[in-house]
PDB file of C-alpha atoms in Angstrom:
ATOM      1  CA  UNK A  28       0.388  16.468  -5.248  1.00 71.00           C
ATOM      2  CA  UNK A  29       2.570  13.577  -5.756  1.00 76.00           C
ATOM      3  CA  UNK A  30       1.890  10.920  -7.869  1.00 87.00           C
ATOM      4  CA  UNK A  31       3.973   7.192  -9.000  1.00 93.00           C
ATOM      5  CA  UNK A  32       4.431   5.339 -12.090  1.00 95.00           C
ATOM      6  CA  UNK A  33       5.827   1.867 -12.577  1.00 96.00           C
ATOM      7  CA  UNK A  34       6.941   1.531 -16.166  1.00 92.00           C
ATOM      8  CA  UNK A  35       6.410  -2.383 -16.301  1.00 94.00           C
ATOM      9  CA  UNK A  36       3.237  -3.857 -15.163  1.00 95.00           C
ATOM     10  CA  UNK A  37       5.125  -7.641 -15.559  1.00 96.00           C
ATOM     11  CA  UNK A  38       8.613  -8.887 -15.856  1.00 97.00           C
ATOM     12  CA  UNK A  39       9.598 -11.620 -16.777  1.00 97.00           C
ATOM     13  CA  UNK A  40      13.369 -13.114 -15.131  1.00 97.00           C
ATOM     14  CA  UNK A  41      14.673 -16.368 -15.339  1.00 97.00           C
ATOM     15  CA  UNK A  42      16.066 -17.706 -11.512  1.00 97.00           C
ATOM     16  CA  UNK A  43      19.648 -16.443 -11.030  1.00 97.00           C
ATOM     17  CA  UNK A  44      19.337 -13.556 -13.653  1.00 97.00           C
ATOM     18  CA  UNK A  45      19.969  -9.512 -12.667  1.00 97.00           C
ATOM     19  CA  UNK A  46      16.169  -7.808 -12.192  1.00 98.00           C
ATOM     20  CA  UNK A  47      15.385  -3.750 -12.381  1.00 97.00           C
ATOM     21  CA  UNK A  48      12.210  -2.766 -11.913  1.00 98.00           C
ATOM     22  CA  UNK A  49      11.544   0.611 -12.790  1.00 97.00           C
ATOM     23  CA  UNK A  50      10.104   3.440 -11.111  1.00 97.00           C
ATOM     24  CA  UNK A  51       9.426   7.480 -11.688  1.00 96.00           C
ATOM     25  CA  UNK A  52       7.559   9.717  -8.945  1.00 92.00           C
ATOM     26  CA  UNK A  53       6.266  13.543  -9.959  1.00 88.00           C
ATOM     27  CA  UNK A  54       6.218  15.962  -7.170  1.00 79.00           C
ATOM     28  CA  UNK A  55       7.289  19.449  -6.509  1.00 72.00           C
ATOM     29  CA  UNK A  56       8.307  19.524  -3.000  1.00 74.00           C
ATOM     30  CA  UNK A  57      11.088  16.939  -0.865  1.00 76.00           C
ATOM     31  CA  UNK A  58       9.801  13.312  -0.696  1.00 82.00           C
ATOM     32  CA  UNK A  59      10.684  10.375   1.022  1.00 89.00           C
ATOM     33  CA  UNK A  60      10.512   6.980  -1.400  1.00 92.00           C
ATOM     34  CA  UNK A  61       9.436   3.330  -0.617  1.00 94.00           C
ATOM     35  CA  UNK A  62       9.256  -0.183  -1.724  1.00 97.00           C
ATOM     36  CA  UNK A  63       6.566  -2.225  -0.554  1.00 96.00           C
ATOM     37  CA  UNK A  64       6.531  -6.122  -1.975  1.00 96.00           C
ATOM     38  CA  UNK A  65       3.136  -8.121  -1.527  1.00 94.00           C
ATOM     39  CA  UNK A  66       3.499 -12.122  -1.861  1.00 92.00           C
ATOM     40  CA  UNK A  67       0.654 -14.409  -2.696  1.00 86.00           C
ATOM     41  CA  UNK A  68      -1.953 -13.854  -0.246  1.00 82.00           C
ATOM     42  CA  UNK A  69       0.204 -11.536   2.285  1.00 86.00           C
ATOM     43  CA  UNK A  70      -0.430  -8.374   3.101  1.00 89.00           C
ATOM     44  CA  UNK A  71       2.371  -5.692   1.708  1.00 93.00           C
ATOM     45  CA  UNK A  72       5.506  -5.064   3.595  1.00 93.00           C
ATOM     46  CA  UNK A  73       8.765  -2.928   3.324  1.00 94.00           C
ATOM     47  CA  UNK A  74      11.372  -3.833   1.072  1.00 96.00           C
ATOM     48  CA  UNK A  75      13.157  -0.255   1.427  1.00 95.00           C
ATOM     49  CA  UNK A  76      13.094   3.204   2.089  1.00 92.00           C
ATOM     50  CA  UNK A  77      14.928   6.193   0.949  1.00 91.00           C
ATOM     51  CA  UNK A  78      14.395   9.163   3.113  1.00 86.00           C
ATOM     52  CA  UNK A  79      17.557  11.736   2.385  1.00 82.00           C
ATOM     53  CA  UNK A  80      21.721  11.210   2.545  1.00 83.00           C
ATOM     54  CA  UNK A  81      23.059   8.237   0.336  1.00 85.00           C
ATOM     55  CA  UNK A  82      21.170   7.834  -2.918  1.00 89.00           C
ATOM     56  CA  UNK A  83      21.752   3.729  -2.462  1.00 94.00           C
ATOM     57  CA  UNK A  84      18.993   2.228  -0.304  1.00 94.00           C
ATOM     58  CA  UNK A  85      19.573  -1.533   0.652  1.00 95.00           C
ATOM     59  CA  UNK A  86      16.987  -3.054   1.596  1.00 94.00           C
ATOM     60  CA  UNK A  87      15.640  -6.776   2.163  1.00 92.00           C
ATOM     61  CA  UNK A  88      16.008 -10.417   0.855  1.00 92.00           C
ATOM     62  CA  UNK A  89      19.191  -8.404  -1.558  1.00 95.00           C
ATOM     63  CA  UNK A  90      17.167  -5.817  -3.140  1.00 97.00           C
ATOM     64  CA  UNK A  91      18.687  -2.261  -3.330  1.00 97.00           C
ATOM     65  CA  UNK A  92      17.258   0.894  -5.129  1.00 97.00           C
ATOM     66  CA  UNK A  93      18.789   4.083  -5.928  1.00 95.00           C
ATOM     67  CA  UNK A  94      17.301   7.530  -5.503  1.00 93.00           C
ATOM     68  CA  UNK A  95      17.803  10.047  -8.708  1.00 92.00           C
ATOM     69  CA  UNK A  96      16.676  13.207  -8.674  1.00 89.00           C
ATOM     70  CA  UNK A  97      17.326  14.799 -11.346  1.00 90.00           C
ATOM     71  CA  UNK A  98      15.442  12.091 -13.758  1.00 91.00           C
ATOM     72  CA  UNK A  99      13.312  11.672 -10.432  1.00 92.00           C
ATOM     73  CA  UNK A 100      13.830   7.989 -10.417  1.00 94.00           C
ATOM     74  CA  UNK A 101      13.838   5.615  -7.971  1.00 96.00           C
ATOM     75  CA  UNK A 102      14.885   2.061  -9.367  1.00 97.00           C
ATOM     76  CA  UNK A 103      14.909  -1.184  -7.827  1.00 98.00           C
ATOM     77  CA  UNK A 104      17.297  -3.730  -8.645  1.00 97.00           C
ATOM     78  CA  UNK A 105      18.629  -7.166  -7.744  1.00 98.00           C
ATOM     79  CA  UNK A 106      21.820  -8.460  -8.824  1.00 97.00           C
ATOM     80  CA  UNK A 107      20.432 -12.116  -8.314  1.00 97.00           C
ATOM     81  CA  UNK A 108      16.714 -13.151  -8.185  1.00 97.00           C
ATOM     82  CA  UNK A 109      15.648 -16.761  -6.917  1.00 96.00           C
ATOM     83  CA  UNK A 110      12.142 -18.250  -7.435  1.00 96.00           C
ATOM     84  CA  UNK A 111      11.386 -16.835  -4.104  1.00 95.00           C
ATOM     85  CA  UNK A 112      11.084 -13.217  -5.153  1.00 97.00           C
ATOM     86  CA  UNK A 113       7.882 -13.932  -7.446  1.00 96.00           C
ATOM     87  CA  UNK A 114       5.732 -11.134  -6.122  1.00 96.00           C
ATOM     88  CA  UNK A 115       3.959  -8.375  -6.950  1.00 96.00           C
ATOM     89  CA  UNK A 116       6.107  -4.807  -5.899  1.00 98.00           C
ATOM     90  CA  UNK A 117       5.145  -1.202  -5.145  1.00 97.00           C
ATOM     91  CA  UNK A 118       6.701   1.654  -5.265  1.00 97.00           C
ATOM     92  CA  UNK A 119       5.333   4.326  -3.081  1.00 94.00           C
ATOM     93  CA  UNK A 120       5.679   7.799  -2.358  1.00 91.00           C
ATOM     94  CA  UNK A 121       5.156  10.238   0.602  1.00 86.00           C
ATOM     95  CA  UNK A 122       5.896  13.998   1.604  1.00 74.00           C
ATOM     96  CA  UNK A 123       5.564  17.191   2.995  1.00 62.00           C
ATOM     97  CA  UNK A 124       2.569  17.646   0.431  1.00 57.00           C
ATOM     98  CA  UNK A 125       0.202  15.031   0.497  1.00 51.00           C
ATOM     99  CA  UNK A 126      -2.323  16.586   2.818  1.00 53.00           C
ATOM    100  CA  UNK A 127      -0.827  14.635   5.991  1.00 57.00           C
ATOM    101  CA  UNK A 128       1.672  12.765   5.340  1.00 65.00           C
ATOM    102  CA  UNK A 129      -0.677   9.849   3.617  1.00 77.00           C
ATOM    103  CA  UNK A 130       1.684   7.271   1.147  1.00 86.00           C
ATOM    104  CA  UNK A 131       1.014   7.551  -2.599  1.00 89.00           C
ATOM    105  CA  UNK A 132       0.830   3.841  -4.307  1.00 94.00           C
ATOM    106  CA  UNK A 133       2.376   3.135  -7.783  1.00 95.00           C
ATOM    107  CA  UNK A 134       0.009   0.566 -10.040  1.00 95.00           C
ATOM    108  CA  UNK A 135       2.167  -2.234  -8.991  1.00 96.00           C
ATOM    109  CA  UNK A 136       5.480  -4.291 -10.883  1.00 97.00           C
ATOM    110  CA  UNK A 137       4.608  -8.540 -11.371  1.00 96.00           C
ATOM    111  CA  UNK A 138       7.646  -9.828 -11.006  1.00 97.00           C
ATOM    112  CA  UNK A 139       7.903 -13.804 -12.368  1.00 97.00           C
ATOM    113  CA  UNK A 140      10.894 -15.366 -11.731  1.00 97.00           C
ATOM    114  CA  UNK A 141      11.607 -18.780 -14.082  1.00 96.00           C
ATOM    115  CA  UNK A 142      13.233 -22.116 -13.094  1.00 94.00           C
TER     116      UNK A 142
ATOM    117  CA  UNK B   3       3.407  -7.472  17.876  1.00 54.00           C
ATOM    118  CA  UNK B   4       0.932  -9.407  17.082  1.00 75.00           C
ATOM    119  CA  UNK B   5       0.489  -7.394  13.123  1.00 92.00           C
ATOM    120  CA  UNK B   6      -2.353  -5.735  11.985  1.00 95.00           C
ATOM    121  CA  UNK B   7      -5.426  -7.808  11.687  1.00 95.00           C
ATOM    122  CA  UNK B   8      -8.470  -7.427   9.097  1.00 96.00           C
ATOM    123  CA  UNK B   9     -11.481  -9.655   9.507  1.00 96.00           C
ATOM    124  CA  UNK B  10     -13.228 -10.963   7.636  1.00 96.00           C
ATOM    125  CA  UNK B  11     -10.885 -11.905   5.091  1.00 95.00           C
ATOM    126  CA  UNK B  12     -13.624 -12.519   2.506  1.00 96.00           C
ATOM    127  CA  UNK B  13     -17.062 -11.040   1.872  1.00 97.00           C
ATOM    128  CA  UNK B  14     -19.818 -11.886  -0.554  1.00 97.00           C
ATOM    129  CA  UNK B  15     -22.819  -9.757  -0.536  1.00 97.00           C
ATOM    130  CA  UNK B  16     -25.601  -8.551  -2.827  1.00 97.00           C
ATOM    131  CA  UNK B  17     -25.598  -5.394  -4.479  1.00 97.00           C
ATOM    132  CA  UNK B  18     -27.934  -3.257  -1.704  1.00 97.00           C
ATOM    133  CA  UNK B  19     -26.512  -4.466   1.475  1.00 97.00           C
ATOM    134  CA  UNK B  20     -24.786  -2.606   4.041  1.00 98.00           C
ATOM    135  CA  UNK B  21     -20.804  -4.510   5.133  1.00 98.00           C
ATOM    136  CA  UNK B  22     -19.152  -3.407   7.591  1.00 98.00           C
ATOM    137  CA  UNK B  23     -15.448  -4.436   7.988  1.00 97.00           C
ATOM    138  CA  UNK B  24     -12.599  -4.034  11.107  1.00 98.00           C
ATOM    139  CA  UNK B  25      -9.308  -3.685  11.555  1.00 98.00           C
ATOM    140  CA  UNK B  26      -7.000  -4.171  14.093  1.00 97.00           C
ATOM    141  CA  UNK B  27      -3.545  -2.565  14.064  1.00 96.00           C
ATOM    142  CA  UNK B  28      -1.009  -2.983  15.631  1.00 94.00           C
ATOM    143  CA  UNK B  29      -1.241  -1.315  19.151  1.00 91.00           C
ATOM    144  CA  UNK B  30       0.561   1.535  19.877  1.00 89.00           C
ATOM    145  CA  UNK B  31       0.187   2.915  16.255  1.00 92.00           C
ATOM    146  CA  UNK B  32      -1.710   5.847  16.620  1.00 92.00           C
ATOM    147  CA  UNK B  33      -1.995   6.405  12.787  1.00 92.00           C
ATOM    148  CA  UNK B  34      -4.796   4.137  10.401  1.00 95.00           C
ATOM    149  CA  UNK B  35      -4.920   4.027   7.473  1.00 94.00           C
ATOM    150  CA  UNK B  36      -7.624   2.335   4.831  1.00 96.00           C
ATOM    151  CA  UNK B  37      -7.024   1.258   1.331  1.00 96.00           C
ATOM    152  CA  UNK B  38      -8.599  -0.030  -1.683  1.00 96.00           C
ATOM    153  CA  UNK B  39      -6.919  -2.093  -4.142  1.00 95.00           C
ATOM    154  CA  UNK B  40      -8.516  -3.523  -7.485  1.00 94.00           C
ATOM    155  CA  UNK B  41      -6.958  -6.143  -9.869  1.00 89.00           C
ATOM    156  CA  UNK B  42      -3.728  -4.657 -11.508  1.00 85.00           C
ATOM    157  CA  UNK B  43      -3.446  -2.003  -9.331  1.00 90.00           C
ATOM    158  CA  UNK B  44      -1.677  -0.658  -6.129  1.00 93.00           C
ATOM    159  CA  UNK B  45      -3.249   0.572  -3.454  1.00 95.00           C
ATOM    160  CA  UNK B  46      -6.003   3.884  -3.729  1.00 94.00           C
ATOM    161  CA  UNK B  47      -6.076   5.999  -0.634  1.00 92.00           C
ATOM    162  CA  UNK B  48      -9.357   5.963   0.789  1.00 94.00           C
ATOM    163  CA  UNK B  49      -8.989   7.579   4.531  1.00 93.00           C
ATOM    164  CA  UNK B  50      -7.000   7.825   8.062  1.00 92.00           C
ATOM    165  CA  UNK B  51      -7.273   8.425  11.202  1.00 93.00           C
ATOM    166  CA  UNK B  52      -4.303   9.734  13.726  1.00 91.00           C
ATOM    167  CA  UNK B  53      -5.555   8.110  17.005  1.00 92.00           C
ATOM    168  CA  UNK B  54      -9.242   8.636  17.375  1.00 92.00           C
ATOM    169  CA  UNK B  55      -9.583  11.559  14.750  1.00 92.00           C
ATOM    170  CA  UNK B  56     -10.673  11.117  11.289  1.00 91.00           C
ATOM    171  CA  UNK B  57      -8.187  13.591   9.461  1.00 87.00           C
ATOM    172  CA  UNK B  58      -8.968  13.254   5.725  1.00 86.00           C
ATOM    173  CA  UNK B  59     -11.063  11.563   3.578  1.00 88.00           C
ATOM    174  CA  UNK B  60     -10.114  10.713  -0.328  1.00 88.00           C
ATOM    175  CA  UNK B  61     -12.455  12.253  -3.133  1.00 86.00           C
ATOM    176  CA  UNK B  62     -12.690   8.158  -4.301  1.00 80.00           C
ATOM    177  CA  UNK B  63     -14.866   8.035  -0.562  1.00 84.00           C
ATOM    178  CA  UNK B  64     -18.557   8.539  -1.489  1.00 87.00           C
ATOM    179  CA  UNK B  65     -20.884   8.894   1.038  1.00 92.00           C
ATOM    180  CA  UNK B  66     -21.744   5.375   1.364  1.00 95.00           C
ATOM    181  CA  UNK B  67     -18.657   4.776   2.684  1.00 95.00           C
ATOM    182  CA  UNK B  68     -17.851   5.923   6.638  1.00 95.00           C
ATOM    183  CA  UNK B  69     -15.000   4.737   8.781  1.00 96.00           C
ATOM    184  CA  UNK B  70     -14.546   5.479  12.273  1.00 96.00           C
ATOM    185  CA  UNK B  71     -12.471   4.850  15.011  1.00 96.00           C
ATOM    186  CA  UNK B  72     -14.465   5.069  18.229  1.00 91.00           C
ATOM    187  CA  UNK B  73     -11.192   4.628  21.326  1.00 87.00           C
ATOM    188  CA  UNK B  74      -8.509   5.092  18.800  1.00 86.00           C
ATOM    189  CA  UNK B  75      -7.951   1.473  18.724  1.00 91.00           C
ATOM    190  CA  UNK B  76      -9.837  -0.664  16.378  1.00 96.00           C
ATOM    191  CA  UNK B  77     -11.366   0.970  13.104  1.00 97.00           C
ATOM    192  CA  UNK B  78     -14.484   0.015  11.140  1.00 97.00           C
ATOM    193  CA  UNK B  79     -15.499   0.577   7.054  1.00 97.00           C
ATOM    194  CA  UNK B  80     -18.679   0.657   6.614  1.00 97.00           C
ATOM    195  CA  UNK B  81     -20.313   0.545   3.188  1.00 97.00           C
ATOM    196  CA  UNK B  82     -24.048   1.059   2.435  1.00 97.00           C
ATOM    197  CA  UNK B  83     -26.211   0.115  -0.138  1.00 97.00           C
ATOM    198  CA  UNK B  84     -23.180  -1.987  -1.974  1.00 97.00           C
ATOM    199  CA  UNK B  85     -22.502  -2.003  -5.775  1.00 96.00           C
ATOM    200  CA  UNK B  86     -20.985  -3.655  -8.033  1.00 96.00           C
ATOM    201  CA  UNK B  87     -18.263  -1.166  -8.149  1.00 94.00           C
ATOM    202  CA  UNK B  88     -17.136  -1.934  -4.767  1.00 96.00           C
ATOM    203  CA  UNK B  89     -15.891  -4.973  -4.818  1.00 97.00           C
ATOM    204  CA  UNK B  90     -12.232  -4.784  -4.482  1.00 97.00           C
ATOM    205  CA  UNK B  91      -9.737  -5.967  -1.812  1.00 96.00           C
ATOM    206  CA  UNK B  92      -9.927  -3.141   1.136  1.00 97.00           C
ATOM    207  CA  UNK B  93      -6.606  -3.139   2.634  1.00 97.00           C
ATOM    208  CA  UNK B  94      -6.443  -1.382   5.984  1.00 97.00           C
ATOM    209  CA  UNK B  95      -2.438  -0.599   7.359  1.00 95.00           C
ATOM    210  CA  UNK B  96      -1.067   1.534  10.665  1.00 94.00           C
ATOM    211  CA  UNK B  97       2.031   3.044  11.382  1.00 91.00           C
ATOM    212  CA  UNK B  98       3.750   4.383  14.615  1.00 89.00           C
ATOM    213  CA  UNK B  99       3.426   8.452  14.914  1.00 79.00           C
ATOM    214  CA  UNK B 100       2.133   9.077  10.997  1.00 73.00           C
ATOM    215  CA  UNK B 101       5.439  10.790  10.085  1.00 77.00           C
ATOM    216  CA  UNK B 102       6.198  11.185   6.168  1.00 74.00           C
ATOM    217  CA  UNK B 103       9.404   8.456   6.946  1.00 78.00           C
ATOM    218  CA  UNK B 104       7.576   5.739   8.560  1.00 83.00           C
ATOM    219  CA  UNK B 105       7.036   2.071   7.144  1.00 87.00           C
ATOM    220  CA  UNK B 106       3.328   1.079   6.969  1.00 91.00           C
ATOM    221  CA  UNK B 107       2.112  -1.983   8.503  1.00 94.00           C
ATOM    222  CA  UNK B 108      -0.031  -4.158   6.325  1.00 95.00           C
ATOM    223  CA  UNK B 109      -3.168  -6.446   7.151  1.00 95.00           C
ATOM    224  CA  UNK B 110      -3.654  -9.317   4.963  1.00 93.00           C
ATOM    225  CA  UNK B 111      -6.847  -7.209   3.223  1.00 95.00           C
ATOM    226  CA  UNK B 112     -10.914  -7.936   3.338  1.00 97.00           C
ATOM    227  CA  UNK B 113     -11.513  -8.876  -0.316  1.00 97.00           C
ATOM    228  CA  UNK B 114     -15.731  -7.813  -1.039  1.00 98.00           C
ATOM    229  CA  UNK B 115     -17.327  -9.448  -3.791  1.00 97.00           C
ATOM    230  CA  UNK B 116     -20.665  -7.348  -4.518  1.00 97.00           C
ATOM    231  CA  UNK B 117     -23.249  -9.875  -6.545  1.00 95.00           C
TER     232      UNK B 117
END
């Protein structure tokens, strides 16, 4: 089975600043990685996906992420973050394994960005 | 595309009643998914359908909870004898084929308050 942690539950950026937030997946067959970002009373929608060739996924509103399999790692980063990007971001997780293809949801990132 | 739609948005019931919620997705996805997401976390698997067949049903589903989807259209979540435990935001999404790659398509979420 696969499974999804997100190392920060809440970071803190001021406007204009570089963001990362972090994320590490467990599984022991092929996945295929995603994003998902959920603003204030929005339903969740895709930022990115990674699903095999170049380990740099751009996605979205500037947000990229890069795939690492060896420390199984899939990172999202902005070089830039405006007040806009306050949200609350998942990273997700979905393969060959999960009884059906069903995605696997991380506990969620809070990202706050500061004036 | 009109999105996927979730009604009722909000729900307040007493501990003991039956709710029943819907969704609507978008409308040639043949794959529906539902979700259930608490404070602080992302979203729990809870069951999906590929068109009209129910195909697997998380261990978190007890068997107060039932879902169908009759015409392989519209689904329903029906909970029975509510507790306090349930109350969460149930999140219900749909996707294209149900492939491992595909993006999921969010509804905004039925958030149940249980009394």
């Amino acid at each position: 089975a696969q499974s999804v942690t997100q190392l920060d539950s809440q970071v803190p950026v001021f406007e204009e600043a570089p963001v990362e937030l972090r994320c590490n997946y467990s599984s022991s067959v092929s996945v295929y990685l995603f994003w998902y970002v959920q603003y204030p009373n929005q339903g969740l929608q895709l930022l990115l996906k990674y699903l095999s060739g170049s380990t740099l996924v751009k996605g979205i509103n500037g947000f990229e992420a890069e795939f690492n399999k060896s420390q199984t790692s899939f990172h999202l980063r902005k070089p830039s973050v405006h007040i806009s990007d306050t949200a609350e971001y998942f990273c997700a997780v979905s393969g060959l394994n999960t009884g059906g293809f069903k995605t696997i949801f991380g506990a969620g990132t809070r990202l706050f960005v500061k004036a | 595309d009109t999105g996927v739609s979730q009604n009722p948005r909000h729900k307040i019931t007493k501990r003991g009643q039956n709710v029943t919620f819907r969704c609507d997705p978008i409308s040639e996805h043949n794959r529906l998914y539902w979700y259930r997401q608490t404070l602080g976390q992302g979203p729990e698997f809870l069951t999906y359908f590929q068109n009209e067949a129910q195909l697997e049903k998380s261990r978190l589903l007890s068997d107060r909870f039932s879902a169908e989807r009759p015409k392989g259209s519209f689904s329903t979540l029906e909970i029975q004898r509510t507790e306090q435990g349930d109350s969460a935001m149930y999140l219900c999404a749909s996707s294209l084929t149900g492939t491992a790659d595909e993006k999921l398509f969010f509804g905004s979420g039925t958030q149940l308050s249980v009394l």
